[in-house]
Structures are given as C-alpha cells and as structure tokens.
Amino acid sequence: MPLGEFDLIERFFSRQAARPDVLLGVGDDAALLAVPAGKILVAATDTLVEGRHFLPDAPPDSVGHQALAVNLSDLAAMGAEPAWVLLSLSLPDADPAWLESFAAGLYALAERHDVALVGGDTVRGPRVVTITALGFVESTLALRRDGARPGDLLYVSGWPGEAAAGLELLRGGACASDDPLVRRCRYAEPRIALGRALAGLASAAMDVSDGLLGDLAKLCASSGVGAVIDLERLPVSAELARRHVASDSERFVLNGGDDYELLFTLSPAAAAEVEALASRELPLHRIGRIEAGRGVQCRRDGRPVGVPTGGYDHFA
Ligand code: ADP
Ligand code: MG
C-alpha cells in the first residue's frame, strides 16, 4: 500500500521533541515555541535541490545531514544556539527506504545539538529539501558580517577545502564512500560551539559556504573594509596535502565551500582569549588581517599575487 502524506509524517517526522521550550510540536496547524527571556530569535532557511546541491545517488542520510547542517551553520555564524527546525519536503514519491535513511541523517545531527523538529510541510514534486532553523542569542552578542574594522585579525576555523575536494571525487565517479574527503563533503559538522564561543568576542563572522575568498569579499563589503590574506598561512589539511599538489590544495581552500567552517575577525585585544580556545578538534588559523579600503588582496611572502576566484553564484 502506498504511503499517504499523513502516514509519512507520522512515521518519519514525528519524534517527540525532548525540549521543554517546545510547547506544541508536529501535528497542529503550527508549532508553539517559547523563546527564553532576554534573548532574541535568530532565523535562517536554506534549500537543497536534487541535481544542484546533492547528487541524485547521494546517500539519503547525507542529504538529511546536509539540509540541517547548512542551516545550523548559518545559526553558528550568528553566534546563536540552535533550538528548533521546520522541514519542507518536496518528493517525487513516498519511498520508505529513502525517507528512513533521510530522517536518520537529519535526526542524528539534530540530536547531537539538542535541536527539535517542530513542523514542516510535505508535497509531491521534484526532490527539494528546505529547512528553516530557529535559535536564539543574547541580543547584544549576535555575530554579524558588518563589524570588521581595520587592524582586526582574520581567522578561519578547521580545514576548509576538504568538502570541495570530496565533491570533485564524487563528480569524477570512482571513489570509496568511506574516503575521508568524501565523508567531509557529505557529513561536515557545523561549528556551533565555536559560534557560541565567539559571540560577543568576534567583531564579524560568517560561515564559509560559497568559498573563503568570495565569502570574505562579502564580509568586507558589509563592513566597508578591505582584507589581506597571507597565502602561506592558509590551512591545508594533511589529507588535502597528501592527495593534491600545493596549487590545487590552495585552490580548494580559497574557493571550496560547504565545510561549514567559520570565517571571523578579532580585534587584537580579543585575539589571545579566542586563540586559547583552539584545540586539535577546533583548529583556529589566523590567515590575514583587515585593512582600510575595499576588496580582498592575496599576498605570498608579503608580495601581492593574483589568484583565480570562483565562489558559487546560482545566477552567474
Ligand atoms: P496544514 O495543512 O495545517 O499545513 P499539514 O498537513 O501540512 O498541515 O501538516 C500536518 C502537521 O505535520 C503540521 O503540524 C506540520 O507542521 C507537520 N508536518 C508536515 N510535514 C512535515 C515534515 N516534513 N516534517 C515535520 N513535520 C511536518
Ligand atoms: Mg501544510
């Protein structure tokens, strides 16, 4: 018997929310949610379209993971604590095996961060997944893109570029699903703890979703400043370095997106406190600085160099 819309919601998306601030979750016309006193609501939404943001043969659990991760990463980049999500699903058919795996990937990430699925919508159509994520932050501590000032130091977390290298492997066909780069492309973890730690400390922040260079250009434009990247300081992971020549690794780091790393700026006064947070699990790399002016300049050993750019733009 084919699965109806209501059976589908009931079977795959009705896990009881563990959070006391969910007054009413899936099942009514809308969810009722309690925002803690003294905090403000932070809202983000992102859509994944099959064939554009994920490959038709992607493991469904990785699609569930990514749809949530990309949204949690946006909340992290605001310094917010994630709390609730809404899931809008368009599906060509109610394939129970696909849904089971998709829900497992989504709930696994949600439960790691105590995030509750509180509602959504389910329709028939091409496979498209939209998640709306809601969280909160102390009103004066939110991280924005427009606060970078000349003299600030520029940082990126972790190992950007690995997900793009993994995507290239997937596009090329023959690759193992347990390849570390492929896993990084499918199951990268949003930097929620770092975003929380930076709230009130960083002068500006954003997550790297379209590529470090392109995203930094956006941060600079918002803040009305320029930036210099010292290419010799770029973090190249051991895995990238082992598998690619230096120029290709650099290209992945500068132009790859979707590792959910955070790009942020710190006043020199805040730098020591933040650098003390760094660990093996949370590498923090100072890659340059903010200057007066406009645009992003790359330097190698102090000399300006041109680098090929190519952030992702859907309408370019
Ligand atoms: P309505 O017609 O009132 O919008 P729906 O039939 O669309 O109601 O949804 C019924 C309930 O199931 C609502 O509480 C809605 O939030 C929830 N819901 C629908 N689709 C999903 C989904 N994919 N994931 C989680 N909750 C969902
Ligand atoms: Mg509806």
CSV table of C-alpha atoms and ligand atoms in Angstrom, one decimal:
chain,number,residue,atom,x,y,z
A,1,MET,CA,0.0,0.0,0.0
A,2,PRO,CA,1.5,3.4,-0.9
A,3,LEU,CA,2.3,5.6,2.0
A,4,GLY,CA,0.0,8.6,2.4
A,5,GLU,CA,1.1,12.1,3.3
A,6,PHE,CA,-0.1,11.8,6.9
A,7,ASP,CA,1.3,8.3,7.4
A,8,LEU,CA,4.6,9.6,6.1
A,9,ILE,CA,4.8,12.5,8.5
A,10,GLU,CA,3.6,10.3,11.4
A,11,ARG,CA,6.1,7.5,10.6
A,12,PHE,CA,9.3,9.5,9.8
A,13,PHE,CA,9.0,13.0,11.2
A,14,SER,CA,7.0,12.9,14.5
A,15,ARG,CA,9.7,12.0,17.1
A,16,GLN,CA,8.7,13.6,20.4
A,17,ALA,CA,10.7,16.7,21.0
A,18,ALA,CA,12.9,16.5,24.1
A,19,ARG,CA,13.0,20.2,24.6
A,20,PRO,CA,10.7,21.8,27.3
A,21,ASP,CA,10.5,25.0,25.2
A,22,VAL,CA,8.5,23.1,22.5
A,23,LEU,CA,5.0,23.8,23.9
A,24,LEU,CA,3.4,22.2,20.8
A,25,GLY,CA,5.3,20.4,18.0
A,26,VAL,CA,4.4,18.4,14.9
A,27,GLY,CA,0.7,17.7,14.5
A,28,ASP,CA,-1.2,21.0,14.9
A,29,ASP,CA,-1.5,23.9,12.4
A,30,ALA,CA,1.7,25.5,13.7
A,31,ALA,CA,4.2,24.9,16.5
A,32,LEU,CA,4.2,26.9,19.8
A,33,LEU,CA,7.7,27.7,20.9
A,34,ALA,CA,9.0,29.6,24.0
A,35,VAL,CA,11.9,32.0,23.4
A,36,PRO,CA,13.9,32.4,26.6
A,37,ALA,CA,13.6,35.8,28.3
A,38,GLY,CA,16.4,38.2,27.4
A,39,LYS,CA,17.3,36.6,24.1
A,40,ILE,CA,16.3,37.3,20.6
A,41,LEU,CA,15.1,34.8,17.9
A,42,VAL,CA,17.6,34.0,15.1
A,43,ALA,CA,16.1,32.6,11.9
A,44,ALA,CA,17.7,31.1,8.8
A,45,THR,CA,16.5,29.0,5.9
A,46,ASP,CA,18.3,27.1,3.1
A,47,THR,CA,17.1,24.9,0.3
A,48,LEU,CA,18.8,21.9,-1.3
A,49,VAL,CA,17.6,20.9,-4.8
A,50,GLU,CA,18.4,17.4,-6.2
A,51,GLY,CA,20.9,17.7,-9.0
A,52,ARG,CA,22.1,21.1,-7.9
A,53,HIS,CA,23.0,20.8,-4.2
A,54,PHE,CA,23.1,17.0,-3.9
A,55,LEU,CA,23.6,14.2,-6.5
A,56,PRO,CA,20.6,12.0,-7.3
A,57,ASP,CA,22.5,9.0,-6.0
A,58,ALA,CA,23.7,10.7,-2.7
A,59,PRO,CA,23.0,8.5,0.3
A,60,PRO,CA,19.7,9.8,1.7
A,61,ASP,CA,21.1,10.2,5.2
A,62,SER,CA,23.8,12.5,3.9
A,63,VAL,CA,21.0,14.7,2.3
A,64,GLY,CA,19.2,14.8,5.7
A,65,HIS,CA,22.5,15.7,7.4
A,66,GLN,CA,23.4,18.4,4.9
A,67,ALA,CA,20.0,20.0,4.8
A,68,LEU,CA,20.2,20.5,8.5
A,69,ALA,CA,24.0,21.2,8.7
A,70,VAL,CA,23.8,24.1,6.2
A,71,ASN,CA,21.1,25.8,8.4
A,72,LEU,CA,22.8,25.1,11.7
A,73,SER,CA,26.0,26.6,10.2
A,74,ASP,CA,24.1,29.8,9.5
A,75,LEU,CA,23.0,30.0,13.1
A,76,ALA,CA,26.5,29.2,14.3
A,77,ALA,CA,27.8,32.1,12.2
A,78,MET,CA,25.4,34.4,14.1
A,79,GLY,CA,26.7,33.1,17.5
A,80,ALA,CA,23.3,31.6,18.1
A,81,GLU,CA,22.3,28.5,20.0
A,82,PRO,CA,20.1,26.3,17.7
A,83,ALA,CA,16.8,25.1,19.1
A,84,TRP,CA,14.1,24.3,16.5
A,85,VAL,CA,13.7,23.4,12.9
A,86,LEU,CA,10.9,23.2,10.3
A,87,LEU,CA,11.3,20.8,7.4
A,88,SER,CA,9.6,21.4,4.0
A,89,LEU,CA,9.9,18.3,1.7
A,90,SER,CA,9.0,18.0,-1.9
A,91,LEU,CA,9.3,14.4,-3.0
A,92,PRO,CA,8.6,12.6,-6.3
A,93,ASP,CA,7.3,9.6,-4.4
A,94,ALA,CA,7.0,8.3,-0.8
A,95,ASP,CA,9.9,5.8,-0.9
A,96,PRO,CA,10.1,4.4,2.6
A,97,ALA,CA,13.8,3.3,2.3
A,98,TRP,CA,14.8,6.8,1.1
A,99,LEU,CA,12.8,8.5,3.9
A,100,GLU,CA,14.0,6.2,6.6
A,101,SER,CA,17.6,7.0,5.8
A,102,PHE,CA,17.0,10.7,5.2
A,103,ALA,CA,15.3,11.0,8.6
A,104,ALA,CA,18.1,9.1,10.3
A,105,GLY,CA,20.7,11.5,9.0
A,106,LEU,CA,18.7,14.5,9.9
A,107,TYR,CA,17.8,13.3,13.4
A,108,ALA,CA,21.3,12.2,14.2
A,109,LEU,CA,22.7,15.7,13.7
A,110,ALA,CA,19.6,17.3,15.4
A,111,GLU,CA,20.0,15.2,18.5
A,112,ARG,CA,23.8,15.9,18.8
A,113,HIS,CA,22.8,19.5,19.1
A,114,ASP,CA,19.6,19.2,21.0
A,115,VAL,CA,17.6,20.6,18.1
A,116,ALA,CA,13.9,19.7,17.8
A,117,LEU,CA,12.0,19.2,14.5
A,118,VAL,CA,8.7,21.0,15.3
A,119,GLY,CA,6.9,21.1,12.0
A,120,GLY,CA,7.0,21.3,8.2
A,121,ASP,CA,5.2,20.7,5.0
A,122,THR,CA,5.2,17.7,2.7
A,123,VAL,CA,4.3,17.9,-1.0
A,124,ARG,CA,4.8,15.9,-4.2
A,125,GLY,CA,7.2,17.3,-6.8
A,126,PRO,CA,10.9,17.2,-7.7
A,127,ARG,CA,13.1,16.3,-4.7
A,128,VAL,CA,13.7,19.5,-2.9
A,129,VAL,CA,14.5,19.9,0.8
A,130,THR,CA,14.0,23.2,2.7
A,131,ILE,CA,14.9,23.6,6.3
A,132,THR,CA,14.2,26.6,8.4
A,133,ALA,CA,16.3,26.8,11.6
A,134,LEU,CA,15.4,28.9,14.6
A,135,GLY,CA,17.7,29.6,17.6
A,136,PHE,CA,18.5,32.4,20.0
A,137,VAL,CA,21.2,34.6,21.1
A,138,GLU,CA,21.7,37.3,23.7
A,139,SER,CA,20.6,40.4,21.9
A,140,THR,CA,23.9,42.3,22.2
A,141,LEU,CA,26.2,39.4,21.4
A,142,ALA,CA,25.0,38.4,17.9
A,143,LEU,CA,27.7,38.0,15.3
A,144,ARG,CA,27.2,40.0,12.2
A,145,ARG,CA,29.1,40.5,8.9
A,146,ASP,CA,29.3,44.2,9.2
A,147,GLY,CA,31.5,44.7,12.3
A,148,ALA,CA,35.1,44.2,10.9
A,149,ARG,CA,37.4,47.1,11.4
A,150,PRO,CA,40.9,48.0,10.0
A,151,GLY,CA,43.5,46.4,12.3
A,152,ASP,CA,41.4,43.4,13.1
A,153,LEU,CA,42.9,39.9,12.6
A,154,LEU,CA,41.3,37.5,10.2
A,155,TYR,CA,40.7,33.8,11.1
A,156,VAL,CA,39.2,30.7,9.7
A,157,SER,CA,38.4,27.6,11.7
A,158,GLY,CA,39.3,24.0,10.8
A,159,TRP,CA,40.2,22.7,7.3
A,160,PRO,CA,38.3,24.5,4.6
A,161,GLY,CA,38.6,23.0,1.1
A,162,GLU,CA,38.2,19.3,2.1
A,163,ALA,CA,34.5,19.2,1.2
A,164,ALA,CA,35.2,20.7,-2.3
A,165,ALA,CA,37.9,18.1,-2.9
A,166,GLY,CA,35.5,15.4,-1.8
A,167,LEU,CA,32.8,16.7,-4.2
A,168,GLU,CA,35.3,16.6,-7.0
A,169,LEU,CA,36.0,13.0,-6.3
A,170,LEU,CA,32.3,12.2,-6.3
A,171,ARG,CA,31.8,14.0,-9.6
A,172,GLY,CA,34.6,12.0,-11.1
A,173,GLY,CA,32.8,8.8,-10.3
A,174,ALA,CA,35.1,6.1,-8.9
A,175,CYS,CA,35.6,6.8,-5.2
A,176,ALA,CA,35.0,5.0,-1.9
A,177,SER,CA,32.2,6.2,0.3
A,178,ASP,CA,34.4,6.0,3.3
A,179,ASP,CA,37.1,8.2,1.7
A,180,PRO,CA,37.7,10.9,4.3
A,181,LEU,CA,37.3,13.7,1.8
A,182,VAL,CA,34.0,12.2,0.5
A,183,ARG,CA,32.8,11.9,4.1
A,184,ARG,CA,33.7,15.5,4.7
A,185,CYS,CA,31.7,16.6,1.7
A,186,ARG,CA,28.6,14.6,2.9
A,187,TYR,CA,28.8,14.8,6.7
A,188,ALA,CA,30.7,18.0,7.6
A,189,GLU,CA,29.8,19.3,11.1
A,190,PRO,CA,28.6,22.8,11.7
A,191,ARG,CA,30.7,24.8,14.1
A,192,ILE,CA,28.1,25.5,16.7
A,193,ALA,CA,30.3,25.5,19.8
A,194,LEU,CA,32.7,27.9,18.1
A,195,GLY,CA,30.0,30.3,17.1
A,196,ARG,CA,28.7,30.4,20.7
A,197,ALA,CA,32.2,31.0,22.0
A,198,LEU,CA,32.8,33.8,19.5
A,199,ALA,CA,29.5,35.6,20.4
A,200,GLY,CA,30.4,38.9,21.9
A,201,LEU,CA,34.1,38.4,21.1
A,202,ALA,CA,34.5,38.4,17.3
A,203,SER,CA,33.9,41.8,15.5
A,204,ALA,CA,32.4,40.0,12.5
A,205,ALA,CA,31.7,36.4,11.4
A,206,MET,CA,30.2,34.3,8.7
A,207,ASP,CA,30.2,30.7,7.6
A,208,VAL,CA,32.2,29.7,4.6
A,209,SER,CA,29.5,28.4,2.2
A,210,ASP,CA,30.5,29.6,-1.2
A,211,GLY,CA,34.3,29.7,-0.8
A,212,LEU,CA,36.6,31.6,1.5
A,213,LEU,CA,37.6,34.3,-1.0
A,214,GLY,CA,34.1,35.0,-2.2
A,215,ASP,CA,32.7,34.9,1.3
A,216,LEU,CA,35.4,37.2,2.7
A,217,ALA,CA,34.6,39.6,-0.1
A,218,LYS,CA,31.0,39.7,1.2
A,219,LEU,CA,32.2,40.3,4.8
A,220,CYS,CA,34.4,43.1,3.7
A,221,ALA,CA,31.7,44.7,1.6
A,222,SER,CA,29.3,44.6,4.6
A,223,SER,CA,31.9,46.1,6.9
A,224,GLY,CA,33.1,48.7,4.4
A,225,VAL,CA,36.7,47.5,4.7
A,226,GLY,CA,39.4,45.5,2.8
A,227,ALA,CA,41.3,42.4,3.7
A,228,VAL,CA,44.7,40.9,3.1
A,229,ILE,CA,45.2,37.1,3.1
A,230,ASP,CA,48.7,35.8,3.6
A,231,LEU,CA,48.6,32.7,1.4
A,232,GLU,CA,51.5,31.0,3.3
A,233,ARG,CA,49.2,31.0,6.4
A,234,LEU,CA,46.3,29.2,4.7
A,235,PRO,CA,45.4,25.9,6.5
A,236,VAL,CA,45.9,22.9,4.2
A,237,SER,CA,44.8,19.7,5.9
A,238,ALA,CA,47.2,16.7,5.9
A,239,GLU,CA,44.6,14.9,3.8
A,240,LEU,CA,44.5,17.6,1.1
A,241,ALA,CA,48.3,18.0,1.1
A,242,ARG,CA,48.8,14.2,0.7
A,243,ARG,CA,46.5,14.0,-2.3
A,244,HIS,CA,46.9,17.2,-4.2
A,245,VAL,CA,49.8,19.4,-5.4
A,246,ALA,CA,50.1,22.6,-3.4
A,247,SER,CA,48.5,24.9,-6.0
A,248,ASP,CA,45.4,22.6,-6.2
A,249,SER,CA,45.1,22.4,-2.4
A,250,GLU,CA,45.3,26.2,-2.3
A,251,ARG,CA,42.5,26.5,-4.9
A,252,PHE,CA,40.3,24.2,-2.8
A,253,VAL,CA,40.9,26.1,0.4
A,254,LEU,CA,40.3,29.5,-1.3
A,255,ASN,CA,37.3,28.6,-3.4
A,256,GLY,CA,35.7,25.5,-1.9
A,257,GLY,CA,32.6,25.8,0.2
A,258,ASP,CA,30.3,23.7,2.4
A,259,ASP,CA,32.8,22.7,5.0
A,260,TYR,CA,30.8,24.8,7.4
A,261,GLU,CA,33.9,26.5,8.8
A,262,LEU,CA,33.6,29.9,10.3
A,263,LEU,CA,35.5,33.0,9.0
A,264,PHE,CA,35.8,35.7,11.6
A,265,THR,CA,37.6,38.8,12.6
A,266,LEU,CA,39.0,39.7,16.1
A,267,SER,CA,40.3,42.9,17.5
A,268,PRO,CA,43.9,42.4,18.6
A,269,ALA,CA,42.6,42.7,22.2
A,270,ALA,CA,40.3,39.7,21.8
A,271,ALA,CA,42.8,37.5,19.9
A,272,ALA,CA,44.5,35.9,22.9
A,273,GLU,CA,41.3,34.9,24.6
A,274,VAL,CA,39.9,33.3,21.4
A,275,GLU,CA,43.2,31.6,20.4
A,276,ALA,CA,43.2,29.9,23.8
A,277,LEU,CA,40.1,28.0,22.7
A,278,ALA,CA,41.9,26.3,19.9
A,279,SER,CA,42.5,22.5,20.1
A,280,ARG,CA,43.0,19.5,17.9
A,281,GLU,CA,39.3,19.3,17.3
A,282,LEU,CA,39.0,23.1,16.9
A,283,PRO,CA,41.9,24.4,14.9
A,284,LEU,CA,41.9,28.2,14.6
A,285,HIS,CA,44.0,29.7,11.9
A,286,ARG,CA,45.0,33.3,11.6
A,287,ILE,CA,45.2,33.9,7.8
A,288,GLY,CA,45.4,37.6,7.4
A,289,ARG,CA,44.0,41.0,8.5
A,290,ILE,CA,41.5,43.7,7.9
A,291,GLU,CA,42.7,46.9,6.4
A,292,ALA,CA,41.1,50.2,5.4
A,293,GLY,CA,40.0,50.2,1.7
A,294,ARG,CA,38.0,47.8,-0.4
A,295,GLY,CA,38.3,44.2,-1.6
A,296,VAL,CA,40.4,41.2,-0.8
A,297,GLN,CA,44.1,41.0,-1.7
A,298,CYS,CA,46.2,37.9,-1.5
A,299,ARG,CA,49.9,38.1,-0.7
A,300,ARG,CA,52.6,35.4,-0.8
A,301,ASP,CA,55.5,36.2,1.4
A,302,GLY,CA,54.4,39.8,1.5
A,303,ARG,CA,54.1,40.2,-2.3
A,304,PRO,CA,50.6,40.8,-3.9
A,305,VAL,CA,49.6,37.9,-6.1
A,306,GLY,CA,46.5,37.3,-8.3
A,307,VAL,CA,44.6,34.1,-7.5
A,308,PRO,CA,41.8,32.6,-9.5
A,309,THR,CA,38.5,33.2,-7.8
A,310,GLY,CA,35.2,31.3,-8.3
A,311,GLY,CA,32.7,31.4,-5.4
A,312,TYR,CA,29.4,29.8,-6.3
A,313,ASP,CA,26.6,32.0,-7.6
A,314,HIS,CA,23.4,30.4,-8.8
A,315,PHE,CA,22.6,33.1,-11.3
A,316,ALA,CA,26.0,33.9,-12.6
B,1,ADP,P1,-1.6,22.1,7.5
B,1,ADP,O1,-2.5,21.7,6.4
B,1,ADP,O2,-2.2,22.6,8.7
B,1,ADP,O3,-0.4,22.9,7.0
B,1,ADP,P2,-0.1,19.7,7.1
B,1,ADP,O4,-0.9,18.6,6.7
B,1,ADP,O5,0.8,20.3,6.1
B,1,ADP,O6,-0.9,20.7,8.0
B,1,ADP,O7,0.9,19.1,8.3
B,1,ADP,C1,0.4,18.5,9.4
B,1,ADP,C2,1.4,18.6,10.5
B,1,ADP,O8,2.5,17.9,10.2
B,1,ADP,C3,1.8,20.0,10.8
B,1,ADP,O9,2.0,20.1,12.2
B,1,ADP,C4,3.1,20.2,10.1
B,1,ADP,O10,3.9,21.1,10.8
B,1,ADP,C5,3.6,18.8,10.2
B,1,ADP,N1,4.5,18.4,9.1
B,1,ADP,C6,4.1,18.3,7.8
B,1,ADP,N2,5.2,17.9,7.0
B,1,ADP,C7,6.2,17.7,7.9
B,1,ADP,C8,7.6,17.3,7.7
B,1,ADP,N3,8.1,17.0,6.5
B,1,ADP,N4,8.3,17.3,8.8
B,1,ADP,C9,7.9,17.6,10.0
B,1,ADP,N5,6.6,18.0,10.2
B,1,ADP,C10,5.8,18.1,9.2
B,2,MG,MG,1.0,22.3,5.5
